[in-house]
Coordinates of C-alpha atoms and ligand atoms in Angstrom, one line a residue:
M1 CA -22.4 33.2 16.6
S2 CA -22.7 30.2 13.7
S3 CA -19.6 30.7 11.2
V4 CA -19.4 29.1 7.4
F5 CA -16.9 27.1 9.6
D6 CA -18.9 25.3 11.5
D7 CA -19.3 23.0 9.3
L8 CA -15.8 21.7 8.8
V9 CA -15.6 18.7 11.3
G10 CA -12.7 17.7 12.5
Q11 CA -10.9 19.9 11.1
E12 CA -10.4 23.2 13.8
H13 CA -6.5 23.4 12.7
I14 CA -7.3 24.3 9.8
I15 CA -10.0 26.9 10.4
E16 CA -7.9 28.5 13.4
V17 CA -4.6 29.6 10.2
L18 CA -8.0 30.6 7.9
K19 CA -9.7 33.1 10.5
G20 CA -6.7 34.3 11.3
A21 CA -6.4 35.0 7.5
V22 CA -10.2 36.3 6.9
A23 CA -9.3 38.7 10.1
A24 CA -5.6 39.8 8.2
S25 CA -6.9 40.5 5.2
R26 CA -9.6 43.2 6.1
T27 CA -7.3 45.1 8.5
S28 CA -4.4 45.5 5.0
S29 CA -6.0 47.2 2.6
D30 CA -2.4 46.4 1.0
S31 CA -3.3 43.3 -1.5
Q32 CA 0.6 41.6 -0.6
E33 CA -0.4 40.9 2.7
M34 CA -2.5 38.7 1.8
T35 CA -1.4 34.9 0.7
H36 CA -2.5 34.6 -3.0
A37 CA -2.9 31.1 -3.8
W38 CA -3.8 27.9 -0.9
V39 CA -3.5 24.5 -1.9
F40 CA -6.1 22.1 0.6
T41 CA -5.2 18.4 0.5
G42 CA -6.6 15.5 2.5
P43 CA -8.2 12.7 1.7
P44 CA -11.6 12.0 0.1
G45 CA -14.4 13.0 2.4
S46 CA -12.5 14.9 4.5
G47 CA -14.0 17.7 2.6
R48 CA -11.4 20.0 1.2
S49 CA -13.7 21.8 -1.3
S50 CA -15.9 22.7 1.3
A51 CA -13.1 24.6 3.5
A52 CA -12.6 26.0 0.0
V53 CA -15.7 27.4 0.2
A54 CA -15.8 28.1 4.0
F55 CA -12.8 30.6 3.3
A56 CA -14.2 31.7 0.0
Q57 CA -17.0 33.6 1.6
A58 CA -15.1 34.2 4.8
L59 CA -13.5 36.6 3.1
I60 CA -16.0 38.8 1.1
C61 CA -19.2 38.1 4.2
P62 CA -18.6 41.5 6.1
N63 CA -19.5 39.3 9.6
Q64 CA -16.0 37.1 7.8
G65 CA -18.1 34.0 7.6
C66 CA -21.3 34.3 8.7
G67 CA -23.5 32.0 6.7
A68 CA -26.6 34.0 6.9
C69 CA -26.5 37.4 5.2
N70 CA -26.6 37.2 1.0
E71 CA -22.9 37.0 -0.1
C72 CA -22.0 33.8 2.1
Q73 CA -25.0 31.9 0.7
S74 CA -25.0 33.2 -3.2
A75 CA -21.4 32.7 -2.9
A76 CA -21.9 28.8 -1.2
T77 CA -24.6 29.0 -4.8
G78 CA -22.3 29.5 -7.2
G79 CA -23.9 33.1 -6.9
H80 CA -21.2 35.4 -6.0
P81 CA -19.7 37.8 -9.0
D82 CA -16.8 37.5 -7.2
V83 CA -17.3 33.7 -6.4
E84 CA -16.2 31.0 -8.7
V85 CA -16.1 27.9 -8.1
I86 CA -14.7 24.7 -10.5
R87 CA -16.0 21.8 -10.7
T88 CA -14.5 19.0 -12.9
E89 CA -16.5 16.8 -14.6
G90 CA -14.2 15.4 -16.7
L91 CA -11.2 13.6 -16.1
S92 CA -9.1 16.5 -16.7
I93 CA -8.7 20.6 -17.0
K94 CA -7.4 21.6 -20.4
V95 CA -5.3 24.8 -20.9
E96 CA -8.8 26.4 -23.1
E97 CA -10.6 25.6 -19.6
I98 CA -8.2 27.9 -18.0
R99 CA -8.0 30.3 -20.2
E100 CA -11.4 31.2 -20.8
L101 CA -11.0 31.2 -16.7
L102 CA -8.0 33.9 -16.7
T103 CA -10.7 36.1 -18.9
R104 CA -13.6 36.0 -16.7
V105 CA -11.9 36.6 -13.5
A106 CA -9.1 39.8 -15.4
W107 CA -11.3 42.5 -13.8
A108 CA -11.6 43.5 -10.2
P109 CA -13.3 42.4 -7.7
S110 CA -17.1 44.1 -8.1
M111 CA -17.7 44.1 -4.2
G112 CA -13.9 45.4 -4.1
G113 CA -13.2 43.2 -1.4
W114 CA -11.5 40.2 -2.9
R115 CA -12.2 37.6 -6.0
V116 CA -11.7 33.8 -4.8
V117 CA -12.0 31.0 -7.8
V118 CA -12.0 27.8 -5.7
M119 CA -10.9 24.6 -7.8
E120 CA -12.0 22.0 -6.1
D121 CA -9.8 19.2 -8.1
A122 CA -6.1 20.9 -9.1
D123 CA -4.7 17.6 -9.3
R124 CA -6.5 17.0 -12.7
L125 CA -4.7 20.6 -14.6
T126 CA -3.0 18.9 -17.4
E127 CA 0.3 19.8 -17.3
S128 CA 0.2 23.3 -19.7
A129 CA -3.2 24.1 -17.8
A130 CA -1.1 24.5 -14.7
N131 CA 1.5 26.9 -16.6
A132 CA -1.1 29.2 -17.7
L133 CA -2.9 28.7 -13.7
L134 CA 1.1 29.9 -12.9
K135 CA 1.0 33.1 -14.6
A136 CA -1.6 34.5 -12.9
I137 CA -1.0 33.3 -9.5
E138 CA 2.6 35.2 -10.2
E139 CA 1.3 38.5 -11.3
P140 CA 1.9 40.3 -8.2
G141 CA -1.4 42.4 -6.2
T142 CA -3.3 40.2 -7.9
R143 CA -7.1 40.4 -5.8
T144 CA -7.6 37.0 -6.6
V145 CA -7.2 34.6 -4.2
W146 CA -6.9 31.1 -5.3
L147 CA -7.4 28.2 -3.5
L148 CA -7.0 24.5 -5.3
C149 CA -8.2 21.4 -4.3
A150 CA -6.2 18.1 -4.7
P151 CA -6.1 15.0 -2.5
T152 CA -2.1 15.4 -1.4
L153 CA 0.3 18.4 -2.1
H154 CA 2.3 15.4 -4.6
D155 CA -0.4 15.6 -6.8
V156 CA 0.0 19.6 -7.7
L157 CA 3.1 20.1 -10.6
P158 CA 5.8 21.1 -7.8
T159 CA 5.7 24.3 -9.4
I160 CA 2.3 25.8 -8.7
R161 CA 2.8 23.9 -4.9
S162 CA 6.0 26.4 -4.4
R163 CA 3.9 29.0 -4.8
C164 CA 0.9 28.2 -2.4
R165 CA 0.6 27.8 1.6
H166 CA -0.8 24.0 2.1
L167 CA -3.6 22.9 5.1
Q168 CA -3.9 19.7 5.2
L169 CA -7.3 18.0 6.4
R170 CA -7.3 15.8 8.9
T171 CA -10.0 12.3 8.1
P172 CA -12.5 13.6 11.1
S173 CA -13.4 10.7 13.5
I174 CA -16.0 8.3 13.5
D175 CA -17.3 9.9 16.3
A176 CA -17.5 13.5 15.0
V177 CA -18.6 12.6 11.6
T178 CA -21.5 11.0 14.0
Q179 CA -22.4 13.5 15.4
V180 CA -22.6 15.5 12.8
L181 CA -24.8 14.0 11.3
I182 CA -26.9 13.7 14.3
K183 CA -27.2 17.4 15.0
R184 CA -27.1 19.2 12.0
D185 CA -28.6 16.0 9.4
N186 CA -31.2 15.0 12.1
I187 CA -30.5 11.7 11.8
A188 CA -31.1 8.5 14.4
P189 CA -28.3 7.7 16.3
T190 CA -27.4 4.2 15.2
M191 CA -28.2 5.2 11.5
A192 CA -25.5 7.7 12.3
D193 CA -22.9 5.8 14.0
F194 CA -23.8 2.8 11.5
A195 CA -23.7 5.1 8.4
A196 CA -19.9 6.8 9.9
R197 CA -18.7 3.3 10.9
V198 CA -18.0 1.9 7.5
S199 CA -18.2 5.3 5.1
Q200 CA -14.2 5.5 7.0
G201 CA -14.7 9.3 8.1
H202 CA -15.7 10.2 5.1
I203 CA -18.7 12.5 6.1
G204 CA -20.4 13.2 2.2
R205 CA -20.9 9.3 1.9
A206 CA -22.1 8.7 5.5
R207 CA -24.8 11.3 4.9
Y208 CA -25.1 10.1 2.0
L209 CA -25.5 6.6 3.0
A210 CA -27.5 7.1 6.0
T211 CA -30.7 9.3 4.1
N212 CA -30.1 7.5 0.6
E213 CA -31.9 2.9 1.7
S214 CA -31.3 1.9 -2.4
V215 CA -27.2 3.0 -1.5
R216 CA -27.7 0.6 1.3
S217 CA -29.2 -1.8 -0.4
N218 CA -26.8 -1.4 -2.8
R219 CA -24.2 -1.9 -0.3
K220 CA -24.9 -4.7 1.4
V221 CA -25.4 -7.0 -1.9
I222 CA -21.2 -5.5 -2.7
M223 CA -20.6 -6.6 1.0
Q224 CA -22.4 -9.7 0.3
L225 CA -20.1 -10.4 -3.1
P226 CA -17.0 -11.6 -0.5
L227 CA -18.8 -14.3 0.1
Q228 CA -20.0 -15.9 -2.9
L229 CA -16.5 -16.3 -5.1
G230 CA -17.0 -20.1 -5.1
S231 CA -16.0 -20.5 -8.7
L232 CA -14.8 -18.7 -11.2
A233 CA -18.4 -18.5 -13.4
A234 CA -19.1 -16.5 -9.5
A235 CA -16.3 -14.9 -9.4
F236 CA -17.0 -13.5 -12.4
H237 CA -20.8 -12.7 -11.9
A238 CA -19.4 -10.8 -8.9
A239 CA -17.6 -8.0 -11.7
Q240 CA -20.6 -7.7 -13.4
S241 CA -23.1 -7.3 -10.2
L242 CA -20.0 -4.9 -9.0
I243 CA -20.5 -3.0 -12.5
D244 CA -24.2 -3.4 -12.5
L245 CA -24.6 -1.5 -9.2
A246 CA -22.5 1.4 -10.0
T247 CA -23.8 1.9 -13.2
D248 CA -27.3 2.2 -11.8
E249 CA -25.7 4.2 -8.5
A250 CA -24.1 6.9 -10.7
S251 CA -27.4 7.1 -13.2
T252 CA -30.0 7.5 -11.3
S253 CA -28.4 10.9 -9.6
S254 CA -26.8 11.8 -13.1
E255 CA -30.2 11.9 -15.4
S256 CA -32.2 13.7 -14.3
R257 CA -29.7 17.1 -14.0
D258 CA -28.4 15.5 -17.5
E259 CA -32.0 16.4 -19.1
K260 CA -32.6 19.5 -17.8
E261 CA -28.7 20.9 -18.7
I262 CA -30.2 20.5 -21.9
E263 CA -33.1 21.9 -22.0
K264 CA -31.3 24.7 -20.7
L265 CA -29.2 25.2 -23.5
Q266 CA -31.8 25.1 -26.0
E267 CA -34.1 27.2 -24.3
A268 CA -30.1 29.6 -24.5
Y269 CA -30.1 29.1 -28.1
G270 CA -34.2 29.8 -27.9
K271 CA -36.0 26.2 -28.4
G272 CA -37.3 26.0 -32.3
A273 CA -35.9 29.0 -33.7
T274 CA -35.5 28.1 -37.8
G275 CA -32.6 31.1 -38.3
R276 CA -30.7 28.9 -40.1
G277 CA -27.0 29.6 -37.9
M278 CA -29.2 29.3 -35.2
A279 CA -29.7 26.0 -35.9
T280 CA -26.5 25.2 -36.1
G281 CA -25.3 26.6 -33.3
A282 CA -28.0 25.0 -31.1
A283 CA -27.0 21.4 -32.5
K284 CA -23.4 21.8 -32.2
A285 CA -23.6 23.2 -28.6
V286 CA -25.8 20.3 -27.2
K287 CA -23.1 17.9 -28.9
E288 CA -20.7 19.1 -27.0
L289 CA -22.3 19.5 -23.9
E290 CA -23.9 15.6 -24.5
K291 CA -19.8 14.8 -24.9
E292 CA -19.5 16.4 -21.4
Q293 CA -22.5 14.4 -20.0
K294 CA -21.1 11.5 -22.0
S295 CA -17.7 12.3 -20.0
R296 CA -18.9 12.9 -16.2
A297 CA -20.9 9.5 -16.3
T298 CA -18.1 8.2 -17.4
R299 CA -16.1 9.1 -14.6
M300 CA -19.2 8.9 -12.1
V301 CA -18.9 5.3 -13.0
R302 CA -16.1 4.9 -11.9
D303 CA -16.0 7.4 -8.6
S304 CA -18.7 5.1 -7.7
I305 CA -16.8 1.7 -8.3
D306 CA -13.9 2.7 -6.7
G307 CA -16.3 3.5 -3.5
A308 CA -17.3 0.0 -3.7
L309 CA -13.7 -1.3 -3.4
L310 CA -13.2 0.4 -0.7
D311 CA -16.2 -1.1 0.6
L312 CA -15.0 -4.0 0.0
A313 CA -11.7 -3.3 1.5
T314 CA -13.3 -3.0 4.8
F315 CA -14.4 -7.0 5.2
Y316 CA -10.7 -8.0 4.3
R317 CA -9.6 -5.0 6.8
D318 CA -12.1 -6.8 9.2
V319 CA -11.1 -10.2 8.7
M320 CA -7.8 -9.2 9.4
M321 CA -8.4 -7.6 12.4
V322 CA -10.2 -11.2 14.0
Q323 CA -6.7 -12.9 13.1
M324 CA -4.5 -10.5 14.8
G325 CA -7.2 -11.1 17.9
V326 CA -8.2 -6.9 17.5
S327 CA -11.9 -7.0 17.1
E328 CA -13.4 -4.6 19.3
S329 CA -13.7 -2.3 16.0
L330 CA -15.5 -3.8 13.5
I331 CA -16.1 -1.2 10.5
N332 CA -18.2 -4.0 9.5
S333 CA -19.7 -5.4 13.1
D334 CA -23.0 -5.9 11.4
M335 CA -21.5 -8.7 10.0
R336 CA -19.3 -10.1 12.6
S337 CA -20.7 -14.2 12.5
E338 CA -19.3 -13.4 8.3
I339 CA -16.0 -12.5 9.1
D340 CA -15.3 -14.6 11.9
G341 CA -17.0 -17.9 9.4
Y342 CA -13.8 -16.2 6.7
A343 CA -11.4 -15.3 9.3
S344 CA -11.4 -18.6 9.8
S345 CA -11.0 -20.4 7.5
S346 CA -8.7 -18.5 5.3
S347 CA -4.9 -17.1 6.0
S348 CA -3.9 -14.1 7.0
H349 CA -0.7 -14.6 4.3
S350 CA -4.2 -15.2 1.6
V351 CA -6.8 -12.6 2.9
V352 CA -3.8 -9.1 2.7
Q353 CA -2.9 -10.4 -0.5
K354 CA -6.6 -10.1 -1.5
M355 CA -6.5 -6.1 0.4
S356 CA -3.3 -5.9 -2.4
A357 CA -5.0 -7.3 -5.0
I358 CA -8.3 -4.5 -4.3
L359 CA -5.6 -1.9 -3.9
E360 CA -3.8 -2.9 -7.4
A361 CA -6.6 -3.2 -8.7
R362 CA -8.2 0.9 -7.9
Q363 CA -5.0 1.6 -9.4
R364 CA -5.6 0.5 -12.2
L365 CA -8.8 2.3 -12.8
F366 CA -7.4 5.5 -11.6
M367 CA -5.3 5.0 -15.1
N368 CA -8.3 4.0 -16.6
A369 CA -8.3 1.1 -17.6
A370 CA -11.7 -1.0 -18.8
L371 CA -13.4 -1.5 -16.2
L372 CA -14.6 -4.9 -17.5
V373 CA -11.8 -6.9 -17.8
T374 CA -10.1 -5.2 -14.1
C375 CA -13.0 -6.3 -11.9
E376 CA -12.9 -9.7 -13.4
A377 CA -9.2 -10.1 -12.5
L378 CA -9.6 -8.7 -9.0
M379 CA -12.8 -10.8 -8.9
C380 CA -11.0 -13.5 -9.8
R381 CA -7.1 -13.1 -7.7
L382 CA -10.1 -12.1 -4.5
A383 CA -12.6 -15.5 -5.4
K384 CA -8.7 -17.9 -5.0
P385 CA -8.2 -19.7 -1.6
Ligands
ZN401 ZN1 -21.7 36.2 5.7

C-alpha cells in the first residue's frame, strides 16, 4: 500500500520514528502520550517541510497516511480545517502573526483527532514571536501538534528547541534522487542523472531543473561566469548578469501569482463597490498585500542568487578535485574540459580562496547585505588570478 512517506527520499531513519508516533497516537486516547512539538532539521532540499506535511497527513488520516483519502489530500493542499501550514514570504515571522495564528488554532480539532500546525521557517521567528509560540507549545493537554522546520537546531531559539523532539533529515544520495526523478516524475535517465548531480541531492531543485528549459539555460550562463572573469570590467559585468538572471527567475514565478492574489482580494471586498468605508478598506488591504508581495519578491531574488552561488561553488569544487587528482566524481562532468583547463592554469591556494569568497558572499547576503555591492565584491575576488 502506498503512503505519504514514500515521497521522502533517503529518510528511512525518520520515517520509522514518524510511523511509530502515528501508530501510538491511535492506540492511546490520552493526549499526554503524544509528543506535541517536533523540530525537523536538514539541509536545504532534504525535504524537511515535506516530511512535516507527510506527518501531518498521517496524523489526521484514518489509514495512517494513505495519501489517497480526502483527509490526506486536503491536508496537502491547505484545505483541511485541522492542518495549518505556515509558509513565510517575508524575512521574519512577527509576534502579531503568531498571536493571530494562536487564536485561529485555539478551538478543538473539528474531526476529534489532532490539530496540526506545520511551520516551514521556524528559524525566521523573531524572539517575541518565539516566546508567544512557546506558551502555546507548553500548554498541557492540548490536541495541537506543532511541527517546526529549520535548517539546523541552532536556528531555533533554545527555549523552543528544548521542548521539541528533534528529527534530523539527511541529504539524499544522488542516486536516490535520480531514481525518484525517473520513477515518480517520468524524467529521462540522462536528464535525471544530470539534474540530480548538479543539484547535490536537493530534490526540489533537481526536479525544477529537469523540467524547466529556461532554468537550465540560465544555469549554463552562470556556470560560464568563472571562465569570463578576465578583467575588472568583466567582473562587474558578471555581477550584473548574475543579478539579472536571478531576478528573471524569481519574477517569472511570482508575477502571475501576485496578480491573482490582488484580484482575489479585490473580489473579497466586492470589486467596484462604491461604499466609502468599503473602498478605503479595500485600498488599504491591497496596499498591505503589495507590501507583502514586495518582500516576498526580494526574498525570492535572494534565494535565487544563493542558488546561483551554490552552483558557482560546484565549479571551484570540481577544479579542486581535479587538482587533487580525484576526478571521477565531478559534479559538472559536462564541463570536463573547462574544469581541466582551469585546474591546470590556477594554484590550489587561489581556488580555495575563491570558494571561501563565495561562502562569505552567501553569509553576507543572508545578513541582508546589498545585492549588487556583494556580488561585485565577490566577482572581483573570483577574477583574481
Ligand atoms: Zn489518507
